[in-house]
Amino acid sequence: MRVDAFGERWPPRSDAHPAFALCADDFAMTQGVSRAILSLADQGRLSATSVMTTMPHWRALAPALREREADLAIGLHLNLTLGQPATAMPRLAPGGRLPAFGSLATQSLTGRLQGTAARNELAAEIGAQLDLFAEVFGREPDYVDGHQHVHVLPGVRGPLLTCLGNRGLAGRLWLRDPSEKVASILSRRGPMVKALVIATLAKGWREAAIAGGFATNHGFAGVSAFRSTGNFETEFAAFLVAPGPRHLVMCHPGTIYRAGEVDAELMALDPVVDSRPMEFAFLKSPRFAEICNAAGLALMSGAALKRQGLSTSAWQV
């Protein structure tokens, strides 16, 4: 037996258990969303959270997150579609407002992000969002993903990989791959069209990331219809069907300020509102662990994800 560079025993323990990582997106989007994420982290119900360093609450909320970084992987949630950018972007964000996802995706798919001006703006913005993370944590993020998966869009992925490579981060952080095998998507019986569109947009991303020296997850779920009514427990159970060897599940929890009131701040920013308290309620309930056990999967701790995220081996605990 030996211990590898990540502190893992090799060969793997005979009693090692297949595991998945659970990541809460959108930290710092609003106070309600962030409070829910911090609460779940305190209960050991998350492996990771992805932060939006461009949002007004980032600097005020970040210290509370830093207190929890010992057992929580913390990544950059690259934001190119919500609110104000961190830099001046006259080409992509005229008037100081980032474009809606539909507009950015259209520009991406029609090649309008390939020009020098657009690429330079994207590179500067990506670098600035990384800098805002480092200002608080004194280090780079554990991984990078994207709000609405913008990091995998053609025209965005190139500047992102170049920026990370120029900073010497190859092999030092991992990247989210939101693609999934068609058979796995179909077996989960969720919002299949949405998941297939995301997988199509991400085509070639994993290969590009690996070629650049970055590990990725292998297996992805969490694509939701964000229903205001229904049973999130059933939806979550489907996320654990046909897991990949490095299975990553995203979630979007949130809280309300007072009983019976929605998060007005969130309503002004994001269409995903009513489903967030439902996700939060399930994830903190006893049923969460029961569903994981029934699927034969263990939740990775943040510390385990930090160790194993940079390798290419199957995730285990």
PDB file of C-alpha atoms in Angstrom:
ATOM      1  CA  MET A   1       0.000   0.000   0.000  1.00  0.00           C
ATOM      2  CA  ARG A   2       1.136   3.557  -0.671  1.00  0.00           C
ATOM      3  CA  VAL A   3      -0.304   7.025  -0.182  1.00  0.00           C
ATOM      4  CA  ASP A   4      -0.631   9.141  -3.327  1.00  0.00           C
ATOM      5  CA  ALA A   5      -0.126  12.894  -3.718  1.00  0.00           C
ATOM      6  CA  PHE A   6      -3.702  13.560  -2.644  1.00  0.00           C
ATOM      7  CA  GLY A   7      -3.409  11.634   0.629  1.00  0.00           C
ATOM      8  CA  GLU A   8      -5.471   8.708  -0.683  1.00  0.00           C
ATOM      9  CA  ARG A   9      -4.436   5.114  -0.066  1.00  0.00           C
ATOM     10  CA  TRP A  10      -3.541   3.108  -3.160  1.00  0.00           C
ATOM     11  CA  PRO A  11      -4.702   0.567  -4.125  1.00  0.00           C
ATOM     12  CA  PRO A  12      -8.130   1.744  -2.937  1.00  0.00           C
ATOM     13  CA  ARG A  13      -9.497   0.238   0.265  1.00  0.00           C
ATOM     14  CA  SER A  14     -11.526  -2.891  -0.215  1.00  0.00           C
ATOM     15  CA  ASP A  15     -14.263  -1.251   1.857  1.00  0.00           C
ATOM     16  CA  ALA A  16     -14.293   1.975  -0.195  1.00  0.00           C
ATOM     17  CA  HIS A  17     -17.813   3.123  -1.017  1.00  0.00           C
ATOM     18  CA  PRO A  18     -18.908   4.787  -4.296  1.00  0.00           C
ATOM     19  CA  ALA A  19     -19.541   8.462  -3.702  1.00  0.00           C
ATOM     20  CA  PHE A  20     -20.998  11.544  -5.335  1.00  0.00           C
ATOM     21  CA  ALA A  21     -20.410  15.251  -4.826  1.00  0.00           C
ATOM     22  CA  LEU A  22     -23.274  17.648  -4.127  1.00  0.00           C
ATOM     23  CA  CYS A  23     -22.692  21.280  -5.064  1.00  0.00           C
ATOM     24  CA  ALA A  24     -24.957  24.190  -4.152  1.00  0.00           C
ATOM     25  CA  ASP A  25     -24.803  26.858  -6.837  1.00  0.00           C
ATOM     26  CA  ASP A  26     -25.298  30.631  -6.544  1.00  0.00           C
ATOM     27  CA  PHE A  27     -23.660  31.548  -3.221  1.00  0.00           C
ATOM     28  CA  ALA A  28     -23.823  35.357  -2.798  1.00  0.00           C
ATOM     29  CA  MET A  29     -26.682  35.736  -5.290  1.00  0.00           C
ATOM     30  CA  THR A  30     -28.917  36.792  -2.385  1.00  0.00           C
ATOM     31  CA  GLN A  31     -28.812  36.629   1.381  1.00  0.00           C
ATOM     32  CA  GLY A  32     -31.560  34.000   1.447  1.00  0.00           C
ATOM     33  CA  VAL A  33     -29.776  31.692  -0.977  1.00  0.00           C
ATOM     34  CA  SER A  34     -26.496  32.119   0.876  1.00  0.00           C
ATOM     35  CA  ARG A  35     -28.025  31.500   4.301  1.00  0.00           C
ATOM     36  CA  ALA A  36     -29.463  28.214   3.098  1.00  0.00           C
ATOM     37  CA  ILE A  37     -26.099  27.111   1.731  1.00  0.00           C
ATOM     38  CA  LEU A  38     -24.302  27.985   4.966  1.00  0.00           C
ATOM     39  CA  SER A  39     -26.914  26.086   6.973  1.00  0.00           C
ATOM     40  CA  LEU A  40     -26.569  22.965   4.822  1.00  0.00           C
ATOM     41  CA  ALA A  41     -22.789  23.181   5.042  1.00  0.00           C
ATOM     42  CA  ASP A  42     -23.042  23.264   8.831  1.00  0.00           C
ATOM     43  CA  GLN A  43     -25.175  20.117   8.713  1.00  0.00           C
ATOM     44  CA  GLY A  44     -22.675  18.289   6.494  1.00  0.00           C
ATOM     45  CA  ARG A  45     -25.150  18.073   3.621  1.00  0.00           C
ATOM     46  CA  LEU A  46     -22.930  19.606   0.920  1.00  0.00           C
ATOM     47  CA  SER A  47     -19.620  18.789  -0.716  1.00  0.00           C
ATOM     48  CA  ALA A  48     -19.179  22.160  -2.378  1.00  0.00           C
ATOM     49  CA  THR A  49     -20.625  25.543  -3.189  1.00  0.00           C
ATOM     50  CA  SER A  50     -20.015  27.773  -6.198  1.00  0.00           C
ATOM     51  CA  VAL A  51     -19.745  31.500  -5.540  1.00  0.00           C
ATOM     52  CA  MET A  52     -20.745  34.540  -7.592  1.00  0.00           C
ATOM     53  CA  THR A  53     -18.022  37.085  -6.909  1.00  0.00           C
ATOM     54  CA  THR A  54     -19.722  39.790  -8.990  1.00  0.00           C
ATOM     55  CA  MET A  55     -22.780  40.020  -6.765  1.00  0.00           C
ATOM     56  CA  PRO A  56     -23.143  42.904  -4.269  1.00  0.00           C
ATOM     57  CA  HIS A  57     -23.343  40.539  -1.266  1.00  0.00           C
ATOM     58  CA  TRP A  58     -20.089  38.729  -2.046  1.00  0.00           C
ATOM     59  CA  ARG A  59     -17.700  40.648   0.191  1.00  0.00           C
ATOM     60  CA  ALA A  60     -20.111  40.730   3.136  1.00  0.00           C
ATOM     61  CA  LEU A  61     -21.001  37.036   2.962  1.00  0.00           C
ATOM     62  CA  ALA A  62     -17.606  35.617   2.034  1.00  0.00           C
ATOM     63  CA  PRO A  63     -16.122  35.670   5.573  1.00  0.00           C
ATOM     64  CA  ALA A  64     -18.855  33.310   6.808  1.00  0.00           C
ATOM     65  CA  LEU A  65     -18.044  30.967   3.960  1.00  0.00           C
ATOM     66  CA  ARG A  66     -14.345  31.153   4.671  1.00  0.00           C
ATOM     67  CA  GLU A  67     -15.018  29.912   8.200  1.00  0.00           C
ATOM     68  CA  ARG A  68     -16.349  26.719   6.632  1.00  0.00           C
ATOM     69  CA  GLU A  69     -13.716  26.114   3.949  1.00  0.00           C
ATOM     70  CA  ALA A  70     -11.949  23.321   5.864  1.00  0.00           C
ATOM     71  CA  ASP A  71     -14.701  20.881   4.916  1.00  0.00           C
ATOM     72  CA  LEU A  72     -16.327  22.536   1.920  1.00  0.00           C
ATOM     73  CA  ALA A  73     -14.910  22.769  -1.584  1.00  0.00           C
ATOM     74  CA  ILE A  74     -15.443  26.318  -2.839  1.00  0.00           C
ATOM     75  CA  GLY A  75     -15.461  27.169  -6.518  1.00  0.00           C
ATOM     76  CA  LEU A  76     -15.971  30.140  -8.796  1.00  0.00           C
ATOM     77  CA  HIS A  77     -19.428  30.288 -10.381  1.00  0.00           C
ATOM     78  CA  LEU A  78     -18.395  32.254 -13.468  1.00  0.00           C
ATOM     79  CA  ASN A  79     -21.132  34.795 -14.107  1.00  0.00           C
ATOM     80  CA  LEU A  80     -21.678  36.303 -17.542  1.00  0.00           C
ATOM     81  CA  THR A  81     -25.479  36.645 -17.518  1.00  0.00           C
ATOM     82  CA  LEU A  82     -26.662  38.289 -14.289  1.00  0.00           C
ATOM     83  CA  GLY A  83     -26.237  41.802 -12.953  1.00  0.00           C
ATOM     84  CA  GLN A  84     -23.135  43.891 -13.454  1.00  0.00           C
ATOM     85  CA  PRO A  85     -19.771  42.620 -14.687  1.00  0.00           C
ATOM     86  CA  ALA A  86     -16.603  43.094 -12.680  1.00  0.00           C
ATOM     87  CA  THR A  87     -14.965  44.966 -15.568  1.00  0.00           C
ATOM     88  CA  ALA A  88     -16.007  47.335 -18.330  1.00  0.00           C
ATOM     89  CA  MET A  89     -17.427  45.255 -21.194  1.00  0.00           C
ATOM     90  CA  PRO A  90     -18.670  47.679 -23.869  1.00  0.00           C
ATOM     91  CA  ARG A  91     -18.935  44.893 -26.443  1.00  0.00           C
ATOM     92  CA  LEU A  92     -20.724  42.246 -24.378  1.00  0.00           C
ATOM     93  CA  ALA A  93     -22.305  44.237 -21.541  1.00  0.00           C
ATOM     94  CA  PRO A  94     -23.141  47.689 -22.901  1.00  0.00           C
ATOM     95  CA  GLY A  95     -24.565  49.931 -20.235  1.00  0.00           C
ATOM     96  CA  GLY A  96     -22.874  47.867 -17.551  1.00  0.00           C
ATOM     97  CA  ARG A  97     -25.424  45.033 -17.548  1.00  0.00           C
ATOM     98  CA  LEU A  98     -24.555  41.478 -18.460  1.00  0.00           C
ATOM     99  CA  PRO A  99     -26.663  39.938 -21.247  1.00  0.00           C
ATOM    100  CA  ALA A 100     -29.385  37.389 -20.625  1.00  0.00           C
ATOM    101  CA  PHE A 101     -28.388  33.791 -21.261  1.00  0.00           C
ATOM    102  CA  GLY A 102     -30.327  33.623 -24.524  1.00  0.00           C
ATOM    103  CA  SER A 103     -28.441  36.588 -25.926  1.00  0.00           C
ATOM    104  CA  LEU A 104     -25.050  35.249 -24.836  1.00  0.00           C
ATOM    105  CA  ALA A 105     -25.815  31.780 -26.202  1.00  0.00           C
ATOM    106  CA  THR A 106     -26.910  33.252 -29.537  1.00  0.00           C
ATOM    107  CA  GLN A 107     -23.687  35.228 -29.783  1.00  0.00           C
ATOM    108  CA  SER A 108     -21.761  32.098 -28.888  1.00  0.00           C
ATOM    109  CA  LEU A 109     -23.419  29.827 -31.428  1.00  0.00           C
ATOM    110  CA  THR A 110     -23.193  32.391 -34.238  1.00  0.00           C
ATOM    111  CA  GLY A 111     -19.481  32.979 -33.718  1.00  0.00           C
ATOM    112  CA  ARG A 112     -19.800  36.519 -32.413  1.00  0.00           C
ATOM    113  CA  LEU A 113     -17.687  35.740 -29.354  1.00  0.00           C
ATOM    114  CA  GLN A 114     -14.728  34.735 -31.500  1.00  0.00           C
ATOM    115  CA  GLY A 115     -13.626  38.261 -32.407  1.00  0.00           C
ATOM    116  CA  THR A 116     -10.641  39.867 -30.746  1.00  0.00           C
ATOM    117  CA  ALA A 117     -12.681  42.482 -28.864  1.00  0.00           C
ATOM    118  CA  ALA A 118     -15.079  39.908 -27.415  1.00  0.00           C
ATOM    119  CA  ARG A 119     -12.289  37.514 -26.470  1.00  0.00           C
ATOM    120  CA  ASN A 120     -10.321  40.271 -24.758  1.00  0.00           C
ATOM    121  CA  GLU A 121     -13.376  41.364 -22.777  1.00  0.00           C
ATOM    122  CA  LEU A 122     -14.099  37.801 -21.710  1.00  0.00           C
ATOM    123  CA  ALA A 123     -10.500  37.165 -20.680  1.00  0.00           C
ATOM    124  CA  ALA A 124     -10.412  40.342 -18.580  1.00  0.00           C
ATOM    125  CA  GLU A 125     -13.755  39.553 -16.936  1.00  0.00           C
ATOM    126  CA  ILE A 126     -12.798  35.974 -16.113  1.00  0.00           C
ATOM    127  CA  GLY A 127      -9.542  37.177 -14.602  1.00  0.00           C
ATOM    128  CA  ALA A 128     -11.313  39.828 -12.547  1.00  0.00           C
ATOM    129  CA  GLN A 129     -13.802  37.324 -11.115  1.00  0.00           C
ATOM    130  CA  LEU A 130     -10.927  35.031 -10.143  1.00  0.00           C
ATOM    131  CA  ASP A 131      -9.181  37.997  -8.513  1.00  0.00           C
ATOM    132  CA  LEU A 132     -12.294  38.832  -6.488  1.00  0.00           C
ATOM    133  CA  PHE A 133     -12.245  35.291  -5.147  1.00  0.00           C
ATOM    134  CA  ALA A 134      -8.547  35.431  -4.294  1.00  0.00           C
ATOM    135  CA  GLU A 135      -8.939  38.778  -2.504  1.00  0.00           C
ATOM    136  CA  VAL A 136     -11.084  37.064   0.119  1.00  0.00           C
ATOM    137  CA  PHE A 137      -9.595  33.583   0.306  1.00  0.00           C
ATOM    138  CA  GLY A 138      -5.972  34.345  -0.442  1.00  0.00           C
ATOM    139  CA  ARG A 139      -5.934  31.507  -2.947  1.00  0.00           C
ATOM    140  CA  GLU A 140      -7.520  30.300  -6.142  1.00  0.00           C
ATOM    141  CA  PRO A 141     -10.862  28.439  -6.105  1.00  0.00           C
ATOM    142  CA  ASP A 142     -10.972  24.673  -5.783  1.00  0.00           C
ATOM    143  CA  TYR A 143     -12.787  24.444  -9.113  1.00  0.00           C
ATOM    144  CA  VAL A 144     -14.565  26.567 -11.713  1.00  0.00           C
ATOM    145  CA  ASP A 145     -18.039  26.197 -13.162  1.00  0.00           C
ATOM    146  CA  GLY A 146     -20.505  28.679 -14.614  1.00  0.00           C
ATOM    147  CA  HIS A 147     -23.848  30.283 -13.848  1.00  0.00           C
ATOM    148  CA  GLN A 148     -26.216  28.750 -16.414  1.00  0.00           C
ATOM    149  CA  HIS A 149     -23.193  26.705 -17.562  1.00  0.00           C
ATOM    150  CA  VAL A 150     -21.743  29.653 -19.479  1.00  0.00           C
ATOM    151  CA  HIS A 151     -18.207  28.349 -18.975  1.00  0.00           C
ATOM    152  CA  VAL A 152     -18.709  25.644 -21.607  1.00  0.00           C
ATOM    153  CA  LEU A 153     -20.136  27.880 -24.333  1.00  0.00           C
ATOM    154  CA  PRO A 154     -18.113  28.070 -27.552  1.00  0.00           C
ATOM    155  CA  GLY A 155     -16.308  31.377 -27.444  1.00  0.00           C
ATOM    156  CA  VAL A 156     -16.201  31.370 -23.631  1.00  0.00           C
ATOM    157  CA  ARG A 157     -14.402  28.086 -23.003  1.00  0.00           C
ATOM    158  CA  GLY A 158     -11.328  29.181 -24.968  1.00  0.00           C
ATOM    159  CA  PRO A 159     -10.674  32.408 -23.023  1.00  0.00           C
ATOM    160  CA  LEU A 160     -11.413  30.549 -19.772  1.00  0.00           C
ATOM    161  CA  LEU A 161      -8.899  27.773 -20.422  1.00  0.00           C
ATOM    162  CA  THR A 162      -6.327  30.297 -21.612  1.00  0.00           C
ATOM    163  CA  CYS A 163      -6.810  32.473 -18.537  1.00  0.00           C
ATOM    164  CA  LEU A 164      -6.501  29.534 -16.167  1.00  0.00           C
ATOM    165  CA  GLY A 165      -3.480  28.200 -18.008  1.00  0.00           C
ATOM    166  CA  ASN A 166      -1.734  31.572 -17.984  1.00  0.00           C
ATOM    167  CA  ARG A 167      -2.192  31.681 -14.208  1.00  0.00           C
ATOM    168  CA  GLY A 168      -0.509  28.321 -13.841  1.00  0.00           C
ATOM    169  CA  LEU A 169      -3.661  26.645 -12.556  1.00  0.00           C
ATOM    170  CA  ALA A 170      -3.552  23.490 -14.677  1.00  0.00           C
ATOM    171  CA  GLY A 171      -3.567  20.578 -12.265  1.00  0.00           C
ATOM    172  CA  ARG A 172      -4.382  22.877  -9.350  1.00  0.00           C
ATOM    173  CA  LEU A 173      -8.153  23.120  -9.784  1.00  0.00           C
ATOM    174  CA  TRP A 174     -10.787  21.097 -11.594  1.00  0.00           C
ATOM    175  CA  LEU A 175     -13.591  22.106 -13.946  1.00  0.00           C
ATOM    176  CA  ARG A 176     -17.268  21.201 -14.013  1.00  0.00           C
ATOM    177  CA  ASP A 177     -18.473  19.235 -17.000  1.00  0.00           C
ATOM    178  CA  PRO A 178     -22.277  19.593 -17.245  1.00  0.00           C
ATOM    179  CA  SER A 179     -22.584  17.027 -20.027  1.00  0.00           C
ATOM    180  CA  GLU A 180     -23.992  13.554 -19.503  1.00  0.00           C
ATOM    181  CA  LYS A 181     -24.510  10.416 -21.556  1.00  0.00           C
ATOM    182  CA  VAL A 182     -27.816  10.315 -23.400  1.00  0.00           C
ATOM    183  CA  ALA A 183     -28.694   6.937 -21.877  1.00  0.00           C
ATOM    184  CA  SER A 184     -28.183   8.299 -18.368  1.00  0.00           C
ATOM    185  CA  ILE A 185     -30.310  11.370 -19.082  1.00  0.00           C
ATOM    186  CA  LEU A 186     -33.138   9.236 -20.445  1.00  0.00           C
ATOM    187  CA  SER A 187     -32.994   6.820 -17.510  1.00  0.00           C
ATOM    188  CA  ARG A 188     -33.613   9.642 -15.017  1.00  0.00           C
ATOM    189  CA  ARG A 189     -36.911  10.700 -16.638  1.00  0.00           C
ATOM    190  CA  GLY A 190     -36.448  14.327 -15.637  1.00  0.00           C
ATOM    191  CA  PRO A 191     -36.454  17.426 -17.867  1.00  0.00           C
ATOM    192  CA  MET A 192     -34.729  15.493 -20.633  1.00  0.00           C
ATOM    193  CA  VAL A 193     -34.785  18.172 -23.327  1.00  0.00           C
ATOM    194  CA  LYS A 194     -33.117  20.672 -21.011  1.00  0.00           C
ATOM    195  CA  ALA A 195     -30.432  18.166 -20.004  1.00  0.00           C
ATOM    196  CA  LEU A 196     -29.809  17.199 -23.626  1.00  0.00           C
ATOM    197  CA  VAL A 197     -29.449  20.853 -24.667  1.00  0.00           C
ATOM    198  CA  ILE A 198     -26.891  21.428 -21.910  1.00  0.00           C
ATOM    199  CA  ALA A 199     -25.003  18.296 -22.962  1.00  0.00           C
ATOM    200  CA  THR A 200     -24.998  19.484 -26.572  1.00  0.00           C
ATOM    201  CA  LEU A 201     -23.644  22.916 -25.632  1.00  0.00           C
ATOM    202  CA  ALA A 202     -20.924  21.188 -23.595  1.00  0.00           C
ATOM    203  CA  LYS A 203     -19.853  18.860 -26.409  1.00  0.00           C
ATOM    204  CA  GLY A 204     -16.067  18.685 -26.523  1.00  0.00           C
ATOM    205  CA  TRP A 205     -15.629  20.547 -23.235  1.00  0.00           C
ATOM    206  CA  ARG A 206     -14.276  17.627 -21.225  1.00  0.00           C
ATOM    207  CA  GLU A 207     -11.728  16.814 -23.904  1.00  0.00           C
ATOM    208  CA  ALA A 208     -10.632  20.454 -24.106  1.00  0.00           C
ATOM    209  CA  ALA A 209     -10.314  20.689 -20.328  1.00  0.00           C
ATOM    210  CA  ILE A 210      -8.266  17.505 -20.071  1.00  0.00           C
ATOM    211  CA  ALA A 211      -6.043  18.632 -22.940  1.00  0.00           C
ATOM    212  CA  GLY A 212      -5.430  21.824 -20.976  1.00  0.00           C
ATOM    213  CA  GLY A 213      -4.366  19.848 -17.915  1.00  0.00           C
ATOM    214  CA  PHE A 214      -7.606  20.057 -15.923  1.00  0.00           C
ATOM    215  CA  ALA A 215      -9.543  17.182 -14.380  1.00  0.00           C
ATOM    216  CA  THR A 216     -13.340  17.201 -14.566  1.00  0.00           C
ATOM    217  CA  ASN A 217     -16.227  15.364 -12.990  1.00  0.00           C
ATOM    218  CA  HIS A 218     -17.490  12.404 -15.015  1.00  0.00           C
ATOM    219  CA  GLY A 219     -21.229  12.133 -14.604  1.00  0.00           C
ATOM    220  CA  PHE A 220     -23.559  15.061 -14.014  1.00  0.00           C
ATOM    221  CA  ALA A 221     -27.090  15.504 -12.697  1.00  0.00           C
ATOM    222  CA  GLY A 222     -29.262  18.093 -11.042  1.00  0.00           C
ATOM    223  CA  VAL A 223     -30.940  19.520 -14.125  1.00  0.00           C
ATOM    224  CA  SER A 224     -34.323  20.492 -12.735  1.00  0.00           C
ATOM    225  CA  ALA A 225     -37.652  21.773 -13.956  1.00  0.00           C
ATOM    226  CA  PHE A 226     -37.650  24.072 -10.883  1.00  0.00           C
ATOM    227  CA  ARG A 227     -41.328  23.403 -10.233  1.00  0.00           C
ATOM    228  CA  SER A 228     -43.098  25.540  -7.646  1.00  0.00           C
ATOM    229  CA  THR A 229     -45.087  22.488  -6.567  1.00  0.00           C
ATOM    230  CA  GLY A 230     -44.253  18.825  -6.464  1.00  0.00           C
ATOM    231  CA  ASN A 231     -41.874  16.511  -4.687  1.00  0.00           C
ATOM    232  CA  PHE A 232     -38.188  17.378  -4.847  1.00  0.00           C
ATOM    233  CA  GLU A 233     -37.400  14.115  -3.073  1.00  0.00           C
ATOM    234  CA  THR A 234     -38.464  12.172  -6.162  1.00  0.00           C
ATOM    235  CA  GLU A 235     -36.482  14.476  -8.400  1.00  0.00           C
ATOM    236  CA  PHE A 236     -33.352  14.142  -6.268  1.00  0.00           C
ATOM    237  CA  ALA A 237     -33.613  10.352  -6.218  1.00  0.00           C
ATOM    238  CA  ALA A 238     -33.523  10.439 -10.018  1.00  0.00           C
ATOM    239  CA  PHE A 239     -30.296  12.460  -9.919  1.00  0.00           C
ATOM    240  CA  LEU A 240     -28.583   9.422  -8.383  1.00  0.00           C
ATOM    241  CA  VAL A 241     -29.731   6.993 -11.083  1.00  0.00           C
ATOM    242  CA  ALA A 242     -26.988   5.781 -13.458  1.00  0.00           C
ATOM    243  CA  PRO A 243     -24.224   7.755 -11.741  1.00  0.00           C
ATOM    244  CA  GLY A 244     -20.899   8.348 -13.409  1.00  0.00           C
ATOM    245  CA  PRO A 245     -17.603   7.381 -11.748  1.00  0.00           C
ATOM    246  CA  ARG A 246     -17.043  10.990 -10.642  1.00  0.00           C
ATOM    247  CA  HIS A 247     -20.677  11.917 -10.239  1.00  0.00           C
ATOM    248  CA  LEU A 248     -21.529  15.559  -9.566  1.00  0.00           C
ATOM    249  CA  VAL A 249     -25.015  16.735  -8.611  1.00  0.00           C
ATOM    250  CA  MET A 250     -25.877  20.424  -8.555  1.00  0.00           C
ATOM    251  CA  CYS A 251     -28.604  21.906  -6.389  1.00  0.00           C
ATOM    252  CA  HIS A 252     -30.182  25.324  -5.835  1.00  0.00           C
ATOM    253  CA  PRO A 253     -31.391  25.706  -2.234  1.00  0.00           C
ATOM    254  CA  GLY A 254     -32.668  28.921  -0.711  1.00  0.00           C
ATOM    255  CA  THR A 255     -34.682  30.272   2.182  1.00  0.00           C
ATOM    256  CA  ILE A 256     -37.353  32.900   2.702  1.00  0.00           C
ATOM    257  CA  TYR A 257     -36.947  35.857   5.023  1.00  0.00           C
ATOM    258  CA  ARG A 258     -40.123  35.327   7.046  1.00  0.00           C
ATOM    259  CA  ALA A 259     -42.758  32.622   7.013  1.00  0.00           C
ATOM    260  CA  GLY A 260     -45.104  33.047   4.091  1.00  0.00           C
ATOM    261  CA  GLU A 261     -42.909  35.546   2.245  1.00  0.00           C
ATOM    262  CA  VAL A 262     -40.813  34.848  -0.800  1.00  0.00           C
ATOM    263  CA  ASP A 263     -37.346  36.269  -1.253  1.00  0.00           C
ATOM    264  CA  ALA A 264     -38.155  39.575  -2.968  1.00  0.00           C
ATOM    265  CA  GLU A 265     -34.498  40.155  -3.727  1.00  0.00           C
ATOM    266  CA  LEU A 266     -34.314  36.800  -5.490  1.00  0.00           C
ATOM    267  CA  MET A 267     -37.496  37.450  -7.469  1.00  0.00           C
ATOM    268  CA  ALA A 268     -35.880  40.534  -8.975  1.00  0.00           C
ATOM    269  CA  LEU A 269     -32.827  38.575 -10.094  1.00  0.00           C
ATOM    270  CA  ASP A 270     -33.698  35.022 -11.005  1.00  0.00           C
ATOM    271  CA  PRO A 271     -36.696  33.010 -12.215  1.00  0.00           C
ATOM    272  CA  VAL A 272     -35.822  30.144  -9.864  1.00  0.00           C
ATOM    273  CA  VAL A 273     -37.562  31.181  -6.637  1.00  0.00           C
ATOM    274  CA  ASP A 274     -40.280  28.890  -5.282  1.00  0.00           C
ATOM    275  CA  SER A 275     -38.337  25.661  -5.761  1.00  0.00           C
ATOM    276  CA  ARG A 276     -35.376  26.785  -3.655  1.00  0.00           C
ATOM    277  CA  PRO A 277     -37.059  26.433  -0.234  1.00  0.00           C
ATOM    278  CA  MET A 278     -38.323  23.015  -1.357  1.00  0.00           C
ATOM    279  CA  GLU A 279     -34.788  21.894  -2.137  1.00  0.00           C
ATOM    280  CA  PHE A 280     -33.525  23.300   1.157  1.00  0.00           C
ATOM    281  CA  ALA A 281     -36.219  21.502   3.145  1.00  0.00           C
ATOM    282  CA  PHE A 282     -35.438  18.149   1.557  1.00  0.00           C
ATOM    283  CA  LEU A 283     -31.660  18.435   1.781  1.00  0.00           C
ATOM    284  CA  LYS A 284     -31.762  19.113   5.525  1.00  0.00           C
ATOM    285  CA  SER A 285     -34.305  16.345   6.182  1.00  0.00           C
ATOM    286  CA  PRO A 286     -33.630  12.729   7.241  1.00  0.00           C
ATOM    287  CA  ARG A 287     -34.933  11.587   3.856  1.00  0.00           C
ATOM    288  CA  PHE A 288     -31.814  12.946   2.164  1.00  0.00           C
ATOM    289  CA  ALA A 289     -29.561  10.334   3.776  1.00  0.00           C
ATOM    290  CA  GLU A 290     -32.148   7.615   3.196  1.00  0.00           C
ATOM    291  CA  ILE A 291     -32.299   8.394  -0.525  1.00  0.00           C
ATOM    292  CA  CYS A 292     -28.498   8.351  -0.780  1.00  0.00           C
ATOM    293  CA  ASN A 293     -28.331   4.999   1.024  1.00  0.00           C
ATOM    294  CA  ALA A 294     -31.013   3.532  -1.216  1.00  0.00           C
ATOM    295  CA  ALA A 295     -28.968   4.553  -4.254  1.00  0.00           C
ATOM    296  CA  GLY A 296     -25.837   2.964  -2.802  1.00  0.00           C
ATOM    297  CA  LEU A 297     -23.950   6.254  -2.884  1.00  0.00           C
ATOM    298  CA  ALA A 298     -22.233   8.182  -0.117  1.00  0.00           C
ATOM    299  CA  LEU A 299     -22.023  11.962  -0.015  1.00  0.00           C
ATOM    300  CA  MET A 300     -18.437  13.174  -0.320  1.00  0.00           C
ATOM    301  CA  SER A 301     -17.218  15.636   2.250  1.00  0.00           C
ATOM    302  CA  GLY A 302     -15.680  18.840   1.000  1.00  0.00           C
ATOM    303  CA  ALA A 303     -12.293  17.673   2.239  1.00  0.00           C
ATOM    304  CA  ALA A 304     -12.585  14.445   0.237  1.00  0.00           C
ATOM    305  CA  LEU A 305     -13.646  16.356  -2.871  1.00  0.00           C
ATOM    306  CA  LYS A 306     -10.662  18.675  -2.559  1.00  0.00           C
ATOM    307  CA  ARG A 307      -8.350  15.650  -2.479  1.00  0.00           C
ATOM    308  CA  GLN A 308     -10.012  13.585  -5.171  1.00  0.00           C
ATOM    309  CA  GLY A 309     -11.238  16.346  -7.478  1.00  0.00           C
ATOM    310  CA  LEU A 310      -7.796  16.837  -8.995  1.00  0.00           C
ATOM    311  CA  SER A 311      -7.262  13.158  -9.766  1.00  0.00           C
ATOM    312  CA  THR A 312      -8.959  11.093 -12.472  1.00  0.00           C
ATOM    313  CA  SER A 313      -9.944   8.161 -10.261  1.00  0.00           C
ATOM    314  CA  ALA A 314     -13.506   7.268  -9.344  1.00  0.00           C
ATOM    315  CA  TRP A 315     -14.794   9.181  -6.329  1.00  0.00           C
ATOM    316  CA  GLN A 316     -14.981   7.111  -3.145  1.00  0.00           C
ATOM    317  CA  VAL A 317     -15.263   7.473   0.604  1.00  0.00           C
TER     318      VAL A 317
END
